[in-house]
CSV table of C-alpha atoms and ligand atoms in Angstrom, one decimal:
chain,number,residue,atom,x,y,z
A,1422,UNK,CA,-9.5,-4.7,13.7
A,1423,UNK,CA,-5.9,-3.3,13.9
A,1424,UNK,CA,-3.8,-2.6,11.3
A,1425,UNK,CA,-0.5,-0.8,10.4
A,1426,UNK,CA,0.4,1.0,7.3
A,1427,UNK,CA,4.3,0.2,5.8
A,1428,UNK,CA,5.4,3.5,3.6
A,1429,UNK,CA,8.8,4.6,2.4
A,1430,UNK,CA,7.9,7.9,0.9
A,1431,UNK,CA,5.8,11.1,0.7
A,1432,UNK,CA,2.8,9.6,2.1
A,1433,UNK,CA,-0.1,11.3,0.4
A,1434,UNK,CA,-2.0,7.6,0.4
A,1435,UNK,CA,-1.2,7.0,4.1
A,1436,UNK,CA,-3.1,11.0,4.8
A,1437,UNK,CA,-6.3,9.7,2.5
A,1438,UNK,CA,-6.3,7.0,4.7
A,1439,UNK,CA,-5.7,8.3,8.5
A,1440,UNK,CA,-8.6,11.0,6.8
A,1441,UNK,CA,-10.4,7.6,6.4
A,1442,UNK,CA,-10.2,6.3,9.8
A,1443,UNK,CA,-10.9,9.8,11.5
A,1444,UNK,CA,-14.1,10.3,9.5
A,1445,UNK,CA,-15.5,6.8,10.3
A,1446,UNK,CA,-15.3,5.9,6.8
A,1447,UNK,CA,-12.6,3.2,7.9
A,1448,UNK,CA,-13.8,1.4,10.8
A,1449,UNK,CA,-10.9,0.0,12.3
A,1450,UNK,CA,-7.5,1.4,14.4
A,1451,UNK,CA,-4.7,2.4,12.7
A,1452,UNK,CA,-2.5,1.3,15.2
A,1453,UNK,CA,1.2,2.3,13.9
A,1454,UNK,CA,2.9,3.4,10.4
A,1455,UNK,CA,6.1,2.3,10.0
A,1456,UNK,CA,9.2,3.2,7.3
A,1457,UNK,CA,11.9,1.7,5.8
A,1458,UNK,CA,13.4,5.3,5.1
A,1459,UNK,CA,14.3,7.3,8.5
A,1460,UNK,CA,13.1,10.4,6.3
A,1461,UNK,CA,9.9,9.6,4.8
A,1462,UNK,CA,7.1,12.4,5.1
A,1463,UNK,CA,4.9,9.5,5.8
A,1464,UNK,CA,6.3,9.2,9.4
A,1465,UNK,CA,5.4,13.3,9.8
A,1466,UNK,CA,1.5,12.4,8.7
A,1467,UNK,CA,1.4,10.0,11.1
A,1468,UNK,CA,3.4,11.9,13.6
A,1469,UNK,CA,0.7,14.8,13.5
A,1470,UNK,CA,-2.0,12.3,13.5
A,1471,UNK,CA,-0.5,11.0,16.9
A,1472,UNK,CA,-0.3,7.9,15.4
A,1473,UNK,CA,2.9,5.6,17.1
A,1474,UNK,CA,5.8,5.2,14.5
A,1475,UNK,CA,9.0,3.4,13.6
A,1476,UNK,CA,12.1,3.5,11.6
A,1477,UNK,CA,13.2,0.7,10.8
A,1478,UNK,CA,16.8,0.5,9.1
A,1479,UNK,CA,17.5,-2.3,6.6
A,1480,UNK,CA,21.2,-1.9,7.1
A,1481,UNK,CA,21.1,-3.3,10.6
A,1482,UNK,CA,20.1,-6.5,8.9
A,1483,UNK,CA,21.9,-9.1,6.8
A,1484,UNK,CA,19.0,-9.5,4.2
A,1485,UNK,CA,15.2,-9.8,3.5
A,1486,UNK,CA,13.9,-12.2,5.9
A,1487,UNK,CA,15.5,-11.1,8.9
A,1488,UNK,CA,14.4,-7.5,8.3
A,1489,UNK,CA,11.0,-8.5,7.9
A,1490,UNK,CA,10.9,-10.8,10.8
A,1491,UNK,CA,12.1,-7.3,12.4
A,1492,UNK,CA,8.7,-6.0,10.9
A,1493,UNK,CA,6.7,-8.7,11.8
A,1494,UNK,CA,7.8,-8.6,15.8
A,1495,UNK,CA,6.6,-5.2,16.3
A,1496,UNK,CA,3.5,-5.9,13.8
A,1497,UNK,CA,3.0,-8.6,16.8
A,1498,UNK,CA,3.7,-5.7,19.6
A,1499,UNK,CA,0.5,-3.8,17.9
A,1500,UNK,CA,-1.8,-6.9,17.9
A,1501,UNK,CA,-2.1,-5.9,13.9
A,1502,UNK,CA,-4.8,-7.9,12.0
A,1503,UNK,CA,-3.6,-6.6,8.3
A,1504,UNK,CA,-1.0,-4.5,6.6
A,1505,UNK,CA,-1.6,-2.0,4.4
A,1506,UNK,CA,1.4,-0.6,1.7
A,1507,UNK,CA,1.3,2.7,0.8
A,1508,UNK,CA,4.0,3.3,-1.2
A,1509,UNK,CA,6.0,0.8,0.2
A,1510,UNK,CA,9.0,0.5,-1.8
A,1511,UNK,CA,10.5,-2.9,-0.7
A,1512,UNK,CA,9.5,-6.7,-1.7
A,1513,UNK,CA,8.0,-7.9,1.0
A,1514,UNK,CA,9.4,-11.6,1.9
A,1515,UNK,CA,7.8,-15.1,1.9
A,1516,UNK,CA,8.2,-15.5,5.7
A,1517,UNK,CA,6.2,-11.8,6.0
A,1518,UNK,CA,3.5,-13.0,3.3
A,1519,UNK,CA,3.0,-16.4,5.3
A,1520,UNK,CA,2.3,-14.4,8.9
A,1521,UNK,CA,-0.3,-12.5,7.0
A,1522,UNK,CA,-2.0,-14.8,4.3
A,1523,UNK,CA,-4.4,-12.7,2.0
A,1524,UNK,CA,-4.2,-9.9,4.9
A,1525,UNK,CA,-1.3,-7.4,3.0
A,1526,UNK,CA,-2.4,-4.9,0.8
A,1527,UNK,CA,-0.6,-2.9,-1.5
A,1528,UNK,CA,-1.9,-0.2,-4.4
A,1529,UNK,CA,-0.1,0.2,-7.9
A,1530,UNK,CA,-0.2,3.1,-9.8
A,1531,UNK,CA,-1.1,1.2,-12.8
A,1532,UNK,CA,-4.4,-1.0,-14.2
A,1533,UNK,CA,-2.7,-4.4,-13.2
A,1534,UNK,CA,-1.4,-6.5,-14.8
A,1535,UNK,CA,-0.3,-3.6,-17.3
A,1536,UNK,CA,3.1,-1.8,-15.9
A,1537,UNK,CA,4.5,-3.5,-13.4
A,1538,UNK,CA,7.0,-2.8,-11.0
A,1539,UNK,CA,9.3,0.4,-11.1
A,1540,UNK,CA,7.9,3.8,-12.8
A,1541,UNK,CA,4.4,2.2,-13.9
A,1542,UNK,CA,3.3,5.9,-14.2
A,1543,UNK,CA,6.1,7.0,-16.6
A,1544,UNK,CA,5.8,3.7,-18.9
A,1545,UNK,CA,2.1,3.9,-19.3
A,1546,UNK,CA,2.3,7.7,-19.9
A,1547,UNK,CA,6.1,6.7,-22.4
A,1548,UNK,CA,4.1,4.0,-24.2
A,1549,UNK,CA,1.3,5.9,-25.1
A,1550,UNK,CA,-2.1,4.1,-23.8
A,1551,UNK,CA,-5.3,6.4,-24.0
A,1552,UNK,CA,-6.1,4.7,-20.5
A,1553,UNK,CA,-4.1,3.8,-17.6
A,1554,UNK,CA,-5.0,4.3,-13.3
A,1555,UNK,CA,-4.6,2.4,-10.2
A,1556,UNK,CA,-5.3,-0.9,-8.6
A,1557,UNK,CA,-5.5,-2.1,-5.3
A,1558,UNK,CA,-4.5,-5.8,-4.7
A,1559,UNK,CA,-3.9,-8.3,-2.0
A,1560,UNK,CA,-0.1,-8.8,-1.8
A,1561,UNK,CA,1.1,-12.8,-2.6
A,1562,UNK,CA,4.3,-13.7,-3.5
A,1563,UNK,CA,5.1,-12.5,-7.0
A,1564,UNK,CA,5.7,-8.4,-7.4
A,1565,UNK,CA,2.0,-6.9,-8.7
A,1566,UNK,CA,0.2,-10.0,-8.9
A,1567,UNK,CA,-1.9,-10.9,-5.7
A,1568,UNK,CA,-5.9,-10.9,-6.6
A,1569,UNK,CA,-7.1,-7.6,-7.5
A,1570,UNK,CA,-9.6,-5.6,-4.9
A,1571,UNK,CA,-10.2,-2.3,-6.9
A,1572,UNK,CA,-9.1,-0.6,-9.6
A,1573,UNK,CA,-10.0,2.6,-11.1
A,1574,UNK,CA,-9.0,3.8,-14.7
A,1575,UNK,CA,-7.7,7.3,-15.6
A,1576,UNK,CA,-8.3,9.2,-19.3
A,1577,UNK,CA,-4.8,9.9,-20.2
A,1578,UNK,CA,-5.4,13.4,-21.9
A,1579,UNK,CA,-3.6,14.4,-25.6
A,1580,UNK,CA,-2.5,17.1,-23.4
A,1581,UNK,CA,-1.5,15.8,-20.4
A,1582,UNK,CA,2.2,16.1,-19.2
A,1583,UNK,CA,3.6,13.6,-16.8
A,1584,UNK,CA,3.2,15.6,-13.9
A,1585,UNK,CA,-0.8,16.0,-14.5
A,1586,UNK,CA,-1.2,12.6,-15.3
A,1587,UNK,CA,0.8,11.4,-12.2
A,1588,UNK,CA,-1.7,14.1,-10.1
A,1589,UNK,CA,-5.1,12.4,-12.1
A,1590,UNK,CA,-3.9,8.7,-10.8
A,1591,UNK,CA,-2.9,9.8,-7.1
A,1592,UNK,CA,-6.3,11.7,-6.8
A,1593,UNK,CA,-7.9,8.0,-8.3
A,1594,UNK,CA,-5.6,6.4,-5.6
A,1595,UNK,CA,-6.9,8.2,-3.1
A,1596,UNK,CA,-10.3,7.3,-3.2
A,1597,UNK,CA,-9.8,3.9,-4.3
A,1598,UNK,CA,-7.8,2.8,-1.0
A,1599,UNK,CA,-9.9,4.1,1.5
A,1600,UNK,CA,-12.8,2.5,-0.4
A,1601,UNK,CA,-10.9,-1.0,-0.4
A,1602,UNK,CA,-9.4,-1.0,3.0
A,1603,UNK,CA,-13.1,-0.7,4.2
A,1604,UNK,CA,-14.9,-3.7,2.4
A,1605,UNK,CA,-11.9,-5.6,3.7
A,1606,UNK,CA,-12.5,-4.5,7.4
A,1607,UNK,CA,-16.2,-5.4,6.9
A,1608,UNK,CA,-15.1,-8.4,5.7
A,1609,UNK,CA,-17.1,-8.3,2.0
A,1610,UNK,CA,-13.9,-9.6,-0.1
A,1611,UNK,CA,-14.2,-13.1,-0.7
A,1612,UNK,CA,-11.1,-14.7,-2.5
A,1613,UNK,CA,-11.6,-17.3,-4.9
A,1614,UNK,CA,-7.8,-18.1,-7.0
A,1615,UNK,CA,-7.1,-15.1,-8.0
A,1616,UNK,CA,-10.4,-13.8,-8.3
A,1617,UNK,CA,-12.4,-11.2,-5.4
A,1618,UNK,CA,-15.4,-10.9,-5.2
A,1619,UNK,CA,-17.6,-7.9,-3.5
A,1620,UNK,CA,-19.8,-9.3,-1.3
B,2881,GRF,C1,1.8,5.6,-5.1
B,2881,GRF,O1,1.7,6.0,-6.5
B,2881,GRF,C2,1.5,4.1,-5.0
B,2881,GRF,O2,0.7,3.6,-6.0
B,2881,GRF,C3,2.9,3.5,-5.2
B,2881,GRF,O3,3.8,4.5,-4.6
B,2881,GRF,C4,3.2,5.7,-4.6
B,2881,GRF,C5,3.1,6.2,-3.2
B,2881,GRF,O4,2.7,7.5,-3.0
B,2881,GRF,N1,3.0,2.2,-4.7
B,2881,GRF,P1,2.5,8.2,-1.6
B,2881,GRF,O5,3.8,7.9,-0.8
B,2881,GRF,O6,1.3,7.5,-1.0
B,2881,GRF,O7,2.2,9.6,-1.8
């Protein structure tokens, strides 16, 4: 199986995972990792890895779809089975969703449905909760909602500052995705509605 990893930012999931891949703990190619954001360390993993990459700009395009169906074409170039997001930061469009039913994946830093969207690590950490962590999730068309593949909780400490507890949920993201991007590739996630189950 092929796949390609979408990131806009530092990239710390995208290294757990091309770690994945070259330890045989991901059994599939991870054919190209592109960016929304010309900057993004991401690209530099990737680059090291020797792994192809793109830029893509949004502002050479009018809106959503047409950007995406910029995606999708060289998604198509790569012969990619499945996307992975790794801190992705844009919506991803109907049009992209229906070229890849059930076959996008995304990770939240947040036990979903619980802090959605924008800074889930600073509301859980603002609102108090004793527990909070990450989920990974197949990506459908509403923002953080897609059946849910993994999720690990994380102790939020008395003593924890933002910055720690940001550091305890990365480290949890980092061995959750791996972990769910292989069941996927061995094909033991059956969807049911919004339910997975681990075959
Ligand atoms: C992660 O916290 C992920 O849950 C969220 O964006 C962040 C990306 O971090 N979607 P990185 O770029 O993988 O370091």
């Amino acid at each position: 199986m092929n796949f390609a990893v979408l990131a806009s930012g530092r990239g710390s999931n995208l290294k757990a995972i091309i770690e994945a891949v070259q330890s045989g703990a991901i059994k599939a190619h991870l054919k190209a990792v592109f960016s929304d954001k010309k900057d993004a360390y991401a690209l530099e993993h990737a680059r090291r890895a020797q792994i192809p990459t793109a830029f893509i700009n949004p502002k050479d395009f009018h809106d959503r779809e047409s950007f995406d169906r910029a995606v999708v074409e060289r998604l198509h170039e790569f012969k990619i089975d499945f996307v992975v997001l790794a801190g992705y930061m844009r919506l991803v469009s109907d049009y992209f969703i229906e070229q890849y039913p059930d076959k996008i994946l995304n990770i939240h830093p947040s036990l979903l449905p619980e802090f959605k969207g924008m800074h889930a690590i600073k509301k859980a950490f603002d609102s108090g909760v004793a527990v909070t962590g990450c989920t990974v999730h197949i990506v459908v068309r509403e923002m953080d909602s897609g059946p849910i593949i993994l999720q690990e909780p994380v102790q939020v400490d008395p003593k924890d500052s933002f910055e720690s507890l940001e550091e305890k949920i990365h480290q949890a993201e980092h061995r959750i995705y791996p972990k769910a991007i292989d069941l996927f590739v061995r094909g033991k996630l059956k969807i049911e509605g919004r339910k997975v189950i681990v075959l």
